[in-house]
Amino acid sequence: MKRDILSILDLTAQELAAIIGDAEDLKKMRKQGDAHPFLEHKTLGMIFEKASTRTRISFEVGMFELGGHALFLNPSDLQLGRGEEMRDTARVLSRYLSGIMIRAYRHQTIEELARHATVPVINGLSDIEHPCQILADILTMQEYFGDVSDLTVAWVGDGNNVCNSLILSSARTGFSVRVATPDNYAPPGSVLSRAKAAGSRVAICPTPEGAAADADVIYTDTWVSMGNEQEHDERIRAFAGYTVDEALLDEASPDAIVMHCLPAHRGNEISDGVIEGRKSVVWDQAENRLHAQKALLVRLLKK
Ligand code: CP
Ligand code: NVA
């Protein structure tokens, strides 16, 4: 049966651990220059409704390095952009491709694609989740700390897609997540209840300092996600006081690392000093998108 990864919860704890282990192996092979053509003759269609640097390039390079091929599909160049239905697109693409990755504004669009596709569908970011980002983040935390299960991860900023997948991933990794957001920007109640039902350890904190206190990881993301551009000024006002800066970092554990899924906006959600500082692991996170997604692709597409 085909496997879709629409949510980080679509992976069991064992599968997640195996993917992270495979990602470490693939990273080593790549560094040593060893070929690893595990997906020869496989093809991945990549539908992007929104912009992307990391997701697009890491998936495309990943498929190439695995011996397969990736196709970048802009909906406005497909008949999808002229009104062809997603369910018809799903059925037709499934006749050509081994798998489909999609970045969409609405999570329901991805669910509709997955419902009608007969090949695996991967969520490359929706309004609700960003599971591929969190795979790379878990790999990054494991590289820095070894076992991640005892970590405390503080999320400071917008309770958005990346935050949601992080909270949900606690049910699979065991780490605890503390979330500090301005009023009205908390993660959706539906995500919090799914997380709690799945066994996540999550606490909502009233202040960034409360979330950051003795934390092992401080994680943030843009205050203005793709699709929120019209709320830009209102958001910048609402998020005042939520910058991950040197003072906030002082509240965290002395060995803490700082994470950001990127793209970053220095002076808003993160200070220039912190993102450029020695505790920042953001470039490793970005690189690890490649290794973690290659491991995921092998698991989903290799027969
Ligand atoms: N973090 C992330 O998904 O980056 P892109 O938007 O560049 O793909
Ligand atoms: N929350 C951001 C993540 C970008 C990778 C957005 O949705 O734009």
mmCIF file of C-alpha atoms and ligand atoms in Angstrom:
data_model
loop_
_atom_site.group_PDB
_atom_site.id
_atom_site.type_symbol
_atom_site.label_atom_id
_atom_site.label_comp_id
_atom_site.label_asym_id
_atom_site.label_seq_id
_atom_site.Cartn_x
_atom_site.Cartn_y
_atom_site.Cartn_z
ATOM 1 C CA MET A 1 0.000 0.000 0.000
ATOM 2 C CA LYS A 2 1.260 3.517 -0.752
ATOM 3 C CA ARG A 3 2.313 5.681 2.175
ATOM 4 C CA ASP A 4 1.559 9.400 2.328
ATOM 5 C CA ILE A 5 3.401 11.743 4.671
ATOM 6 C CA LEU A 6 1.039 14.641 5.240
ATOM 7 C CA SER A 7 1.788 14.966 8.951
ATOM 8 C CA ILE A 8 4.824 14.116 11.052
ATOM 9 C CA LEU A 9 2.401 11.826 12.931
ATOM 10 C CA ASP A 10 2.091 9.697 9.780
ATOM 11 C CA LEU A 11 5.397 8.154 10.896
ATOM 12 C CA THR A 12 5.613 5.900 13.933
ATOM 13 C CA ALA A 13 8.344 6.546 16.501
ATOM 14 C CA GLN A 14 10.241 3.520 15.120
ATOM 15 C CA GLU A 15 9.949 4.712 11.515
ATOM 16 C CA LEU A 16 11.046 8.204 12.485
ATOM 17 C CA ALA A 17 14.108 6.856 14.304
ATOM 18 C CA ALA A 18 14.935 4.612 11.318
ATOM 19 C CA ILE A 19 14.672 7.548 8.880
ATOM 20 C CA ILE A 20 16.980 9.666 11.030
ATOM 21 C CA GLY A 21 19.460 6.769 11.171
ATOM 22 C CA ASP A 22 19.282 6.318 7.390
ATOM 23 C CA ALA A 23 19.750 10.076 6.937
ATOM 24 C CA GLU A 24 22.960 9.901 8.978
ATOM 25 C CA ASP A 25 24.202 7.046 6.773
ATOM 26 C CA LEU A 26 23.294 8.888 3.572
ATOM 27 C CA LYS A 27 25.043 12.011 4.855
ATOM 28 C CA LYS A 28 28.223 9.993 5.487
ATOM 29 C CA MET A 29 28.062 8.329 2.062
ATOM 30 C CA ARG A 30 27.700 11.706 0.380
ATOM 31 C CA LYS A 31 30.636 13.142 2.325
ATOM 32 C CA GLN A 32 32.828 10.168 1.368
ATOM 33 C CA GLY A 33 31.794 10.498 -2.269
ATOM 34 C CA ASP A 34 30.162 7.054 -2.278
ATOM 35 C CA ALA A 35 27.407 6.663 -4.877
ATOM 36 C CA HIS A 36 24.026 5.709 -3.438
ATOM 37 C CA PRO A 37 21.650 5.187 -6.376
ATOM 38 C CA PHE A 38 18.797 3.663 -4.351
ATOM 39 C CA LEU A 39 16.075 5.284 -6.486
ATOM 40 C CA GLU A 40 17.275 4.592 -10.015
ATOM 41 C CA HIS A 41 14.513 5.243 -12.586
ATOM 42 C CA LYS A 42 12.209 6.693 -9.918
ATOM 43 C CA THR A 43 10.566 10.066 -10.503
ATOM 44 C CA LEU A 44 9.226 12.692 -8.109
ATOM 45 C CA GLY A 45 6.775 15.406 -9.197
ATOM 46 C CA MET A 46 7.072 18.567 -7.105
ATOM 47 C CA ILE A 47 4.068 20.908 -7.120
ATOM 48 C CA PHE A 48 4.778 24.326 -5.611
ATOM 49 C CA GLU A 49 1.903 26.760 -5.070
ATOM 50 C CA LYS A 50 4.303 28.975 -3.080
ATOM 51 C CA ALA A 51 7.950 30.019 -3.245
ATOM 52 C CA SER A 52 10.733 27.772 -1.947
ATOM 53 C CA THR A 53 14.503 27.696 -1.790
ATOM 54 C CA ARG A 54 15.353 24.806 0.552
ATOM 55 C CA THR A 55 12.472 22.420 -0.100
ATOM 56 C CA ARG A 56 12.690 22.656 -3.861
ATOM 57 C CA ILE A 57 16.430 22.378 -4.146
ATOM 58 C CA SER A 58 16.919 19.698 -1.474
ATOM 59 C CA PHE A 59 14.258 17.452 -3.018
ATOM 60 C CA GLU A 60 15.559 18.023 -6.543
ATOM 61 C CA VAL A 61 19.203 17.431 -5.628
ATOM 62 C CA GLY A 62 18.173 14.531 -3.387
ATOM 63 C CA MET A 63 16.386 12.697 -6.204
ATOM 64 C CA PHE A 64 19.353 13.309 -8.527
ATOM 65 C CA GLU A 65 21.843 11.943 -5.992
ATOM 66 C CA LEU A 66 19.659 8.871 -5.452
ATOM 67 C CA GLY A 67 19.782 8.157 -9.178
ATOM 68 C CA GLY A 68 16.224 9.322 -9.856
ATOM 69 C CA HIS A 69 14.709 12.431 -11.358
ATOM 70 C CA ALA A 70 12.591 15.293 -9.988
ATOM 71 C CA LEU A 71 10.194 17.509 -11.960
ATOM 72 C CA PHE A 72 9.387 21.022 -10.764
ATOM 73 C CA LEU A 73 5.702 21.664 -11.464
ATOM 74 C CA ASN A 74 4.303 25.169 -11.194
ATOM 75 C CA PRO A 75 0.503 24.928 -10.927
ATOM 76 C CA SER A 76 0.137 27.867 -13.294
ATOM 77 C CA ASP A 77 1.978 25.902 -15.993
ATOM 78 C CA LEU A 78 -0.184 22.823 -15.406
ATOM 79 C CA GLN A 79 -3.815 22.555 -16.481
ATOM 80 C CA LEU A 80 -4.467 22.750 -12.716
ATOM 81 C CA GLY A 81 -3.976 26.497 -13.115
ATOM 82 C CA ARG A 82 -6.762 26.551 -15.733
ATOM 83 C CA GLY A 83 -9.250 24.728 -13.569
ATOM 84 C CA GLU A 84 -8.439 21.050 -14.054
ATOM 85 C CA GLU A 85 -9.489 19.384 -10.826
ATOM 86 C CA MET A 86 -6.939 18.199 -8.284
ATOM 87 C CA ARG A 87 -8.468 14.717 -8.236
ATOM 88 C CA ASP A 88 -7.983 14.395 -12.011
ATOM 89 C CA THR A 89 -4.449 15.779 -11.773
ATOM 90 C CA ALA A 90 -3.730 13.262 -8.986
ATOM 91 C CA ARG A 91 -4.886 10.313 -11.062
ATOM 92 C CA VAL A 92 -2.969 11.376 -14.175
ATOM 93 C CA LEU A 93 0.281 12.249 -12.374
ATOM 94 C CA SER A 94 0.120 8.855 -10.636
ATOM 95 C CA ARG A 95 0.316 7.175 -14.063
ATOM 96 C CA TYR A 96 3.683 8.866 -14.756
ATOM 97 C CA LEU A 97 5.412 9.432 -11.444
ATOM 98 C CA SER A 98 6.739 7.330 -8.553
ATOM 99 C CA GLY A 99 5.780 9.968 -5.980
ATOM 100 C CA ILE A 100 4.497 13.519 -5.571
ATOM 101 C CA MET A 101 5.684 16.269 -3.226
ATOM 102 C CA ILE A 102 3.410 19.275 -2.855
ATOM 103 C CA ARG A 103 3.613 22.678 -1.169
ATOM 104 C CA ALA A 104 0.143 24.194 -0.972
ATOM 105 C CA TYR A 105 -1.648 27.055 0.737
ATOM 106 C CA ARG A 106 -4.396 24.837 2.122
ATOM 107 C CA HIS A 107 -3.760 21.521 3.837
ATOM 108 C CA GLN A 108 -7.032 20.258 2.303
ATOM 109 C CA THR A 109 -5.481 20.627 -1.156
ATOM 110 C CA ILE A 110 -2.781 18.144 -0.152
ATOM 111 C CA GLU A 111 -5.355 15.799 1.390
ATOM 112 C CA GLU A 112 -7.369 15.901 -1.835
ATOM 113 C CA LEU A 113 -4.258 15.088 -3.876
ATOM 114 C CA ALA A 114 -3.337 12.229 -1.548
ATOM 115 C CA ARG A 115 -6.878 10.816 -1.592
ATOM 116 C CA HIS A 116 -6.843 10.425 -5.360
ATOM 117 C CA ALA A 117 -3.161 9.730 -6.059
ATOM 118 C CA THR A 118 -2.080 6.101 -6.225
ATOM 119 C CA VAL A 119 1.567 6.992 -5.521
ATOM 120 C CA PRO A 120 2.992 8.365 -2.227
ATOM 121 C CA VAL A 121 2.299 12.045 -1.509
ATOM 122 C CA ILE A 122 4.614 14.148 0.675
ATOM 123 C CA ASN A 123 3.599 17.424 2.303
ATOM 124 C CA GLY A 124 6.244 20.017 1.444
ATOM 125 C CA LEU A 125 4.504 22.659 3.641
ATOM 126 C CA SER A 126 0.876 23.551 4.145
ATOM 127 C CA ASP A 127 -0.898 26.026 6.394
ATOM 128 C CA ILE A 128 -1.043 23.292 9.050
ATOM 129 C CA GLU A 129 2.245 21.335 8.892
ATOM 130 C CA HIS A 130 5.815 21.107 7.635
ATOM 131 C CA PRO A 131 6.817 17.510 8.383
ATOM 132 C CA CYS A 132 9.955 17.468 6.173
ATOM 133 C CA GLN A 133 11.363 20.433 8.078
ATOM 134 C CA ILE A 134 10.904 18.658 11.376
ATOM 135 C CA LEU A 135 12.652 15.506 10.109
ATOM 136 C CA ALA A 136 15.718 17.632 9.342
ATOM 137 C CA ASP A 137 15.407 19.374 12.703
ATOM 138 C CA ILE A 138 15.344 16.098 14.629
ATOM 139 C CA LEU A 139 18.451 14.971 12.726
ATOM 140 C CA THR A 140 20.116 18.276 13.652
ATOM 141 C CA MET A 141 19.197 17.985 17.345
ATOM 142 C CA GLN A 142 20.470 14.403 17.378
ATOM 143 C CA GLU A 143 23.792 15.536 15.884
ATOM 144 C CA TYR A 144 24.217 18.106 18.625
ATOM 145 C CA PHE A 145 22.835 16.258 21.640
ATOM 146 C CA GLY A 146 22.780 12.541 20.806
ATOM 147 C CA ASP A 147 19.567 11.336 22.415
ATOM 148 C CA VAL A 148 16.792 13.891 21.842
ATOM 149 C CA SER A 149 14.169 12.357 24.106
ATOM 150 C CA ASP A 150 15.092 14.402 27.192
ATOM 151 C CA LEU A 151 15.424 17.752 25.461
ATOM 152 C CA THR A 152 13.334 20.820 26.167
ATOM 153 C CA VAL A 153 12.596 22.741 22.992
ATOM 154 C CA ALA A 154 11.298 26.304 23.313
ATOM 155 C CA TRP A 155 9.278 27.708 20.442
ATOM 156 C CA VAL A 156 9.207 31.517 20.481
ATOM 157 C CA GLY A 157 7.144 33.298 17.836
ATOM 158 C CA ASP A 158 4.261 32.383 15.578
ATOM 159 C CA GLY A 159 2.219 29.250 16.340
ATOM 160 C CA ASN A 160 2.333 28.263 12.681
ATOM 161 C CA ASN A 161 2.900 25.222 10.446
ATOM 162 C CA VAL A 162 6.485 24.554 11.601
ATOM 163 C CA CYS A 163 5.511 24.995 15.253
ATOM 164 C CA ASN A 164 2.588 22.591 14.752
ATOM 165 C CA SER A 165 4.776 19.826 13.330
ATOM 166 C CA LEU A 166 7.310 20.387 16.119
ATOM 167 C CA ILE A 167 4.599 20.027 18.781
ATOM 168 C CA LEU A 168 3.211 16.892 17.120
ATOM 169 C CA SER A 169 6.696 15.388 16.770
ATOM 170 C CA SER A 170 7.053 15.365 20.552
ATOM 171 C CA ALA A 171 4.698 12.372 20.536
ATOM 172 C CA ARG A 172 7.284 10.480 18.483
ATOM 173 C CA THR A 173 10.571 11.774 19.922
ATOM 174 C CA GLY A 174 9.666 12.287 23.587
ATOM 175 C CA PHE A 175 11.191 15.782 23.812
ATOM 176 C CA SER A 176 9.080 18.408 25.484
ATOM 177 C CA VAL A 177 7.999 21.566 23.708
ATOM 178 C CA ARG A 178 7.285 24.904 25.378
ATOM 179 C CA VAL A 179 5.465 27.411 23.211
ATOM 180 C CA ALA A 180 5.409 31.190 23.690
ATOM 181 C CA THR A 181 3.376 33.204 21.169
ATOM 182 C CA PRO A 182 1.555 36.530 21.357
ATOM 183 C CA ASP A 183 -2.192 36.328 22.063
ATOM 184 C CA ASN A 184 -4.074 35.331 18.903
ATOM 185 C CA TYR A 185 -1.024 33.613 17.388
ATOM 186 C CA ALA A 186 -1.098 30.403 19.433
ATOM 187 C CA PRO A 187 -1.063 27.049 17.637
ATOM 188 C CA PRO A 188 -4.592 25.958 16.647
ATOM 189 C CA GLY A 189 -6.598 24.133 19.334
ATOM 190 C CA SER A 190 -7.118 21.252 16.889
ATOM 191 C CA VAL A 191 -3.352 20.717 16.656
ATOM 192 C CA LEU A 192 -2.912 20.917 20.429
ATOM 193 C CA SER A 193 -5.622 18.338 21.005
ATOM 194 C CA ARG A 194 -4.175 15.996 18.343
ATOM 195 C CA ALA A 195 -0.767 16.428 19.939
ATOM 196 C CA LYS A 196 -2.024 15.670 23.428
ATOM 197 C CA ALA A 197 -4.028 12.664 22.221
ATOM 198 C CA ALA A 198 -0.899 11.316 20.489
ATOM 199 C CA GLY A 199 1.194 11.771 23.652
ATOM 200 C CA SER A 200 3.105 15.017 22.989
ATOM 201 C CA ARG A 201 4.632 16.809 25.940
ATOM 202 C CA VAL A 202 3.636 20.404 25.241
ATOM 203 C CA ALA A 203 3.174 23.443 27.463
ATOM 204 C CA ILE A 204 1.951 26.895 26.505
ATOM 205 C CA CYS A 205 3.997 29.588 28.276
ATOM 206 C CA PRO A 206 2.847 33.156 28.851
ATOM 207 C CA THR A 207 6.249 34.739 28.065
ATOM 208 C CA PRO A 208 9.250 34.054 25.806
ATOM 209 C CA GLU A 209 11.469 34.102 28.922
ATOM 210 C CA GLY A 210 9.320 31.432 30.577
ATOM 211 C CA ALA A 211 9.583 29.203 27.511
ATOM 212 C CA ALA A 212 13.327 29.777 27.129
ATOM 213 C CA ALA A 213 14.258 29.157 30.781
ATOM 214 C CA ASP A 214 16.948 26.425 30.829
ATOM 215 C CA ALA A 215 15.783 25.180 27.421
ATOM 216 C CA ASP A 216 18.154 23.095 25.267
ATOM 217 C CA VAL A 217 16.825 24.460 21.993
ATOM 218 C CA ILE A 218 15.308 27.817 21.086
ATOM 219 C CA TYR A 219 13.420 27.650 17.814
ATOM 220 C CA THR A 220 11.745 30.410 15.847
ATOM 221 C CA ASP A 221 10.292 31.141 12.407
ATOM 222 C CA THR A 222 9.155 34.163 10.454
ATOM 223 C CA TRP A 223 6.388 36.326 11.923
ATOM 224 C CA VAL A 224 4.848 36.700 8.456
ATOM 225 C CA SER A 225 4.405 33.339 6.769
ATOM 226 C CA MET A 226 3.643 32.938 3.068
ATOM 227 C CA GLY A 227 0.004 33.867 2.656
ATOM 228 C CA ASN A 228 0.052 36.295 5.644
ATOM 229 C CA GLU A 229 1.630 39.178 3.716
ATOM 230 C CA GLN A 230 -1.460 41.395 4.019
ATOM 231 C CA GLU A 231 -1.193 41.205 7.828
ATOM 232 C CA HIS A 232 2.466 42.282 7.777
ATOM 233 C CA ASP A 233 2.231 45.526 9.794
ATOM 234 C CA GLU A 234 -0.255 44.170 12.307
ATOM 235 C CA ARG A 235 1.924 41.108 12.887
ATOM 236 C CA ILE A 236 5.127 43.113 13.343
ATOM 237 C CA ARG A 237 3.326 45.097 16.070
ATOM 238 C CA ALA A 238 1.838 42.006 17.738
ATOM 239 C CA PHE A 239 5.160 40.133 17.866
ATOM 240 C CA ALA A 240 7.135 42.944 19.547
ATOM 241 C CA GLY A 241 9.041 41.371 22.451
ATOM 242 C CA TYR A 242 9.255 37.950 20.776
ATOM 243 C CA THR A 243 12.638 38.405 19.074
ATOM 244 C CA VAL A 244 15.128 35.614 19.757
ATOM 245 C CA ASP A 245 18.008 37.843 20.799
ATOM 246 C CA GLU A 246 21.065 37.632 23.049
ATOM 247 C CA ALA A 247 19.038 38.502 26.182
ATOM 248 C CA LEU A 248 16.553 35.691 25.550
ATOM 249 C CA LEU A 249 19.366 33.259 24.819
ATOM 250 C CA ASP A 250 20.845 34.087 28.248
ATOM 251 C CA GLU A 251 17.738 32.480 29.809
ATOM 252 C CA ALA A 252 18.413 29.146 28.082
ATOM 253 C CA SER A 253 20.783 26.346 29.081
ATOM 254 C CA PRO A 254 24.461 27.337 28.586
ATOM 255 C CA ASP A 255 24.707 24.563 25.932
ATOM 256 C CA ALA A 256 21.555 25.622 24.099
ATOM 257 C CA ILE A 257 21.374 25.762 20.317
ATOM 258 C CA VAL A 258 19.254 28.140 18.235
ATOM 259 C CA MET A 259 17.152 26.867 15.351
ATOM 260 C CA HIS A 260 15.277 28.595 12.526
ATOM 261 C CA CYS A 261 13.723 26.832 9.547
ATOM 262 C CA LEU A 262 14.585 29.837 7.302
ATOM 263 C CA PRO A 263 14.043 32.151 5.520
ATOM 264 C CA ALA A 264 15.033 34.482 8.398
ATOM 265 C CA HIS A 265 14.231 38.138 8.950
ATOM 266 C CA ARG A 266 17.009 39.605 11.075
ATOM 267 C CA GLY A 267 15.776 42.167 13.584
ATOM 268 C CA ASN A 268 12.282 40.629 13.634
ATOM 269 C CA GLU A 269 12.054 37.034 14.885
ATOM 270 C CA ILE A 270 15.838 36.679 15.357
ATOM 271 C CA SER A 271 18.672 39.124 15.954
ATOM 272 C CA ASP A 272 21.631 39.264 13.611
ATOM 273 C CA GLY A 273 23.950 38.453 16.520
ATOM 274 C CA VAL A 274 22.067 35.274 17.397
ATOM 275 C CA ILE A 275 21.668 33.879 13.875
ATOM 276 C CA GLU A 276 25.338 34.598 13.137
ATOM 277 C CA GLY A 277 26.447 33.509 16.619
ATOM 278 C CA ARG A 278 28.125 30.270 17.722
ATOM 279 C CA LYS A 279 24.893 28.721 19.055
ATOM 280 C CA SER A 280 23.101 29.018 15.728
ATOM 281 C CA VAL A 281 22.703 25.695 13.879
ATOM 282 C CA VAL A 282 20.487 27.051 11.109
ATOM 283 C CA TRP A 283 22.843 26.166 8.239
ATOM 284 C CA ASP A 284 23.110 22.581 9.482
ATOM 285 C CA GLN A 285 19.322 22.463 9.640
ATOM 286 C CA ALA A 286 19.106 23.654 6.038
ATOM 287 C CA GLU A 287 21.687 21.078 4.892
ATOM 288 C CA ASN A 288 19.923 18.323 6.808
ATOM 289 C CA ARG A 289 16.774 18.861 4.754
ATOM 290 C CA LEU A 290 18.670 17.081 1.965
ATOM 291 C CA HIS A 291 19.765 14.064 4.014
ATOM 292 C CA ALA A 292 16.489 13.590 5.918
ATOM 293 C CA GLN A 293 14.354 13.853 2.783
ATOM 294 C CA LYS A 294 16.580 11.435 0.882
ATOM 295 C CA ALA A 295 16.028 8.925 3.682
ATOM 296 C CA LEU A 296 12.283 9.550 3.534
ATOM 297 C CA LEU A 297 12.215 9.195 -0.259
ATOM 298 C CA VAL A 298 14.085 5.892 -0.160
ATOM 299 C CA ARG A 299 11.632 4.576 2.418
ATOM 300 C CA LEU A 300 8.563 5.662 0.433
ATOM 301 C CA LEU A 301 9.641 5.050 -3.152
ATOM 302 C CA LYS A 302 12.005 2.077 -3.076
ATOM 303 C CA LYS A 303 10.179 -1.123 -3.920
HETATM 304 N N1 CP B 1 12.405 25.938 5.429
HETATM 305 C C1 CP B 1 11.857 25.863 4.191
HETATM 306 O O1 CP B 1 10.945 25.073 3.943
HETATM 307 O O2 CP B 1 12.415 26.701 3.283
HETATM 308 P P1 CP B 1 11.880 27.002 1.813
HETATM 309 O O3 CP B 1 10.609 27.808 1.963
HETATM 310 O O4 CP B 1 12.974 27.790 1.175
HETATM 311 O O5 CP B 1 11.615 25.709 1.111
HETATM 312 N N1 NVA B 2 6.098 29.446 8.403
HETATM 313 C C1 NVA B 2 6.797 29.696 7.170
HETATM 314 C C2 NVA B 2 7.715 28.566 6.878
HETATM 315 C C3 NVA B 2 8.505 28.706 5.623
HETATM 316 C C4 NVA B 2 9.393 27.533 5.379
HETATM 317 C C5 NVA B 2 5.789 29.897 6.050
HETATM 318 O O1 NVA B 2 4.773 29.189 6.042
HETATM 319 O O2 NVA B 2 5.996 30.751 5.209
#
